[in-house]
Short mmCIF file of C-alpha atoms in Angstrom, two decimals:
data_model
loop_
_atom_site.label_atom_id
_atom_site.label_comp_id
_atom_site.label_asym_id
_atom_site.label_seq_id
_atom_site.Cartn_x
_atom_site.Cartn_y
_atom_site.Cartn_z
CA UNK A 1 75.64 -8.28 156.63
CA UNK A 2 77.87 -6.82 153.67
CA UNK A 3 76.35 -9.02 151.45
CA UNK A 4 73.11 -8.55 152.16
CA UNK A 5 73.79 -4.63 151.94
CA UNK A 6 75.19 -5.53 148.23
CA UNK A 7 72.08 -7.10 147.17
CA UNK A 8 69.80 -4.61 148.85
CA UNK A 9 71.59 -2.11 146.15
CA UNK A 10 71.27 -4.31 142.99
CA UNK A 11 67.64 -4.51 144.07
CA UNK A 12 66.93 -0.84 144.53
CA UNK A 13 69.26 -0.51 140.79
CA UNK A 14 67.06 -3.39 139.35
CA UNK A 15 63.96 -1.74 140.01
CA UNK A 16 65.16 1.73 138.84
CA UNK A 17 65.35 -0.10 135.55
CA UNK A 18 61.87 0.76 134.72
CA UNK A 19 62.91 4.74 134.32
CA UNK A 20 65.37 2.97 131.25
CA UNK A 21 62.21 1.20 129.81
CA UNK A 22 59.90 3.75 129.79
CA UNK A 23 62.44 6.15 128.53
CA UNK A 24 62.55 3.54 125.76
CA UNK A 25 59.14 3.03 124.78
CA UNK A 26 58.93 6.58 124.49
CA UNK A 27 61.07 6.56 121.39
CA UNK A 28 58.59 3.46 120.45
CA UNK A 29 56.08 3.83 117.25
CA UNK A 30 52.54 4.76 118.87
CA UNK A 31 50.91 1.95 117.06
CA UNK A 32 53.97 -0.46 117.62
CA UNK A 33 54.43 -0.48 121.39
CA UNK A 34 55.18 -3.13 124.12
CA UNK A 35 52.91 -6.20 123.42
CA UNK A 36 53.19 -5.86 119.42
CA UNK A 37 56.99 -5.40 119.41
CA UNK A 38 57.65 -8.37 121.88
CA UNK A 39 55.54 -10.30 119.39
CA UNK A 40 57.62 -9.19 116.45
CA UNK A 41 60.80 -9.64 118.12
CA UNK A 42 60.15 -13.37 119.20
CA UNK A 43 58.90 -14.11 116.26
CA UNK A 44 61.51 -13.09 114.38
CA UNK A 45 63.91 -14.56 117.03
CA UNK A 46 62.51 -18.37 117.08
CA UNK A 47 60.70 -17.97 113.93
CA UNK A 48 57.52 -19.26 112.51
CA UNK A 49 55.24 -20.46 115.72
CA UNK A 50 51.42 -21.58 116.77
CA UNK A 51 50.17 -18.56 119.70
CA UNK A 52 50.73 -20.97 121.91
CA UNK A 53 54.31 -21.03 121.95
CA UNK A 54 54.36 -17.01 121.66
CA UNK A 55 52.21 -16.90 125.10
CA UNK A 56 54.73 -19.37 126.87
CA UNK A 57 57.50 -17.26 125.53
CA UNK A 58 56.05 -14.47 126.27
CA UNK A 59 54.96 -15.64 129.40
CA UNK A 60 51.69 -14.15 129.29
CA UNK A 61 47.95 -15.38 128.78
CA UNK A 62 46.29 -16.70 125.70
CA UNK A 63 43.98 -14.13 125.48
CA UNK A 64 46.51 -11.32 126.27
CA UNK A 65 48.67 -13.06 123.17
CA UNK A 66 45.91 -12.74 121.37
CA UNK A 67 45.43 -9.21 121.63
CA UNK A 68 48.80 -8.50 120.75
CA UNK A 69 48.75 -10.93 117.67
CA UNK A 70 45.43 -9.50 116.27
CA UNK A 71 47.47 -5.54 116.85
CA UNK A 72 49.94 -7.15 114.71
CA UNK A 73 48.02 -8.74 111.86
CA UNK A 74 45.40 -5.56 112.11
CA UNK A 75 48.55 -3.76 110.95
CA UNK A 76 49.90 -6.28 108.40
CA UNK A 77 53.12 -6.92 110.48
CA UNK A 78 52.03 -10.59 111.25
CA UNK A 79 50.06 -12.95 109.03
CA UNK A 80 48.18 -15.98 110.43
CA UNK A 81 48.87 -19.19 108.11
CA UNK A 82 47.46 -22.91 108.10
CA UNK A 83 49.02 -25.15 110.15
CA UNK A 84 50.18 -27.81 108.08
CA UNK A 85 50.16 -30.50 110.81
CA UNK A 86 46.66 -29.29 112.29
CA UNK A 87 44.12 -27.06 109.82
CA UNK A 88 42.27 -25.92 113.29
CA UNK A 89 44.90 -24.11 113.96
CA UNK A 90 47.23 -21.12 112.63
CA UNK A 91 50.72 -20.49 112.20
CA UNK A 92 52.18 -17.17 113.25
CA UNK A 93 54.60 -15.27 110.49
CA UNK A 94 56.13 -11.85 109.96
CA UNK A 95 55.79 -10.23 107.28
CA UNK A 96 57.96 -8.22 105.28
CA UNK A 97 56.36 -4.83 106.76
CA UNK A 98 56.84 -6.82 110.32
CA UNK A 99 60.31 -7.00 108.89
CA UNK A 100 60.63 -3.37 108.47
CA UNK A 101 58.90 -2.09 111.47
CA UNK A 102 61.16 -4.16 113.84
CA UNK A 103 64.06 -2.58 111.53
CA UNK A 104 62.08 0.78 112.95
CA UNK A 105 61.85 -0.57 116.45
CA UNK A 106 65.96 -1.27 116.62
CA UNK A 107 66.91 1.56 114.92
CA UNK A 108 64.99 4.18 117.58
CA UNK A 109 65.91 2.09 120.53
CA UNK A 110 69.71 1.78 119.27
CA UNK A 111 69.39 5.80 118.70
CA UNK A 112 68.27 6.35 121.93
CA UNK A 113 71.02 4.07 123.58
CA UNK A 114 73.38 6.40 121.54
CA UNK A 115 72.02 9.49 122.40
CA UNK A 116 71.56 8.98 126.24
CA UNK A 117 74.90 7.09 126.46
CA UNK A 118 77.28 10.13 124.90
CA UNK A 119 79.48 10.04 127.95
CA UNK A 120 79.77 6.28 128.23
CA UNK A 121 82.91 4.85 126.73
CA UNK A 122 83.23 1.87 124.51
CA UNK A 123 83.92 -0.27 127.25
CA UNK A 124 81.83 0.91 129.70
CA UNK A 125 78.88 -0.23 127.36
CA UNK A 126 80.41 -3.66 126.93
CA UNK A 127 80.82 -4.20 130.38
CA UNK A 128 77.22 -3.54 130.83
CA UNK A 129 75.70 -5.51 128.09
CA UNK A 130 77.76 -8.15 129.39
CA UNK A 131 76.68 -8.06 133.11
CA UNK A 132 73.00 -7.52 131.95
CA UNK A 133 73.33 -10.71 129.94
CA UNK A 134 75.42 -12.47 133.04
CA UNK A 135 72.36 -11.30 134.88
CA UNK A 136 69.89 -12.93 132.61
CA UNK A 137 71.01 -15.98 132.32
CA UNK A 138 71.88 -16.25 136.42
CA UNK A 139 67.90 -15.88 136.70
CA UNK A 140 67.51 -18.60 133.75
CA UNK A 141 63.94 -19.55 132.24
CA UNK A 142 61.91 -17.93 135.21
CA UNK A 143 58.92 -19.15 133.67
CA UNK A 144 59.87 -22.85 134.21
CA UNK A 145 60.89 -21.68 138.43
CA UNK A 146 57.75 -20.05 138.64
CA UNK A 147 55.89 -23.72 137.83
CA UNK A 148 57.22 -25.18 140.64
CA UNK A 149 56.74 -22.51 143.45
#
C-alpha cells in the first residue's frame, strides 16, 4: 500500500506541473506561443522535415500542424521549400528570424527558471533536470504505446 501511496503523490505533483507551464508561457512572445514554438523547437532539433514528420513528432493532427506551420511562415520564422524527392510536396525550414525568435523563446524561459528558482541551489536544479529527464525517458515514445492500446 506504500507504494501505491508514493505514486498517488508523483501523480498529484505531475499534474501540478501545469501551474509551471502556464507560468511559462506567460513569459512567451504573444505571437510566438505553444503550437509555433513547439514547431520551431523540433525543427530546429531534427532539422529540415515534410509536416508530416512535425505532426508525428508533435503528436498532433495534420490539420492542427498545419495551423501552427502557416503561424510560423505568416511570421517569416519558417519557410516552406520544394521537396527535392517529391515536387507535391514541401519541405519545412527555419529561418534565420526562426533562429532568433527561438533565441527569444530560451532566453525568457531560461530567465524565468532563474528568477523563480533564486532559492534553489546548484544542485538542487541538477537533480531535477535529471529526474525530469529519468522521467521522460521511463515513459519512452508514448506516441508509439498509444498505437497499440
Amino acid at each position: 500500500m506504500e507504494t501505491l501511496n508514493r505514486y498517488e503523490e508523483l501523480a498529484r505533483a505531475v499534474s501540478a506541473i501545469g501551474a509551471v507551464k502556464r507560468g511559462l508561457a506567460r513569459v512567451l512572445p504573444v505571437q510566438c506561443q505553444g503550437g509555433a514554438a513547439a514547431v520551431l523547437a523540433l525543427i530546429k532539433h531534427h532539422g529540415d522535415m515534410r509536416m508530416s514528420r512535425l505532426a508525428e513528432l508533435m503528436a498532433v493532427d495534420m490539420s492542427v500542424c498545419s495551423r501552427h506551420v502557416t503561424h510560423t511562415v505568416e511570421h517569416g520564422w519558417v519557410e516552406r521549400l520544394p521537396d527535392p524527392d517529391d515536387r507535391r510536396s514541401r519541405i519545412l525550414r527555419l529561418t534565420a528570424e526562426g533562429e532568433a525568435m527561438l533565441g527569444e523563446l530560451d532566453r525568457r524561459v531560461t530567465d524565468a527558471f532563474a528568477r523563480y528558482l533564486t532559492d534553489w541551489s546548484d544542485d538542487d536544479v541538477a537533480r531535477l533536470t535529471a529526474l525530469l529527464s529519468r522521467l521522460r525517458d521511463s515513459f519512452g515514445d508514448c506516441r508509439a504505446h498509444h498505437a497499440h492500446d
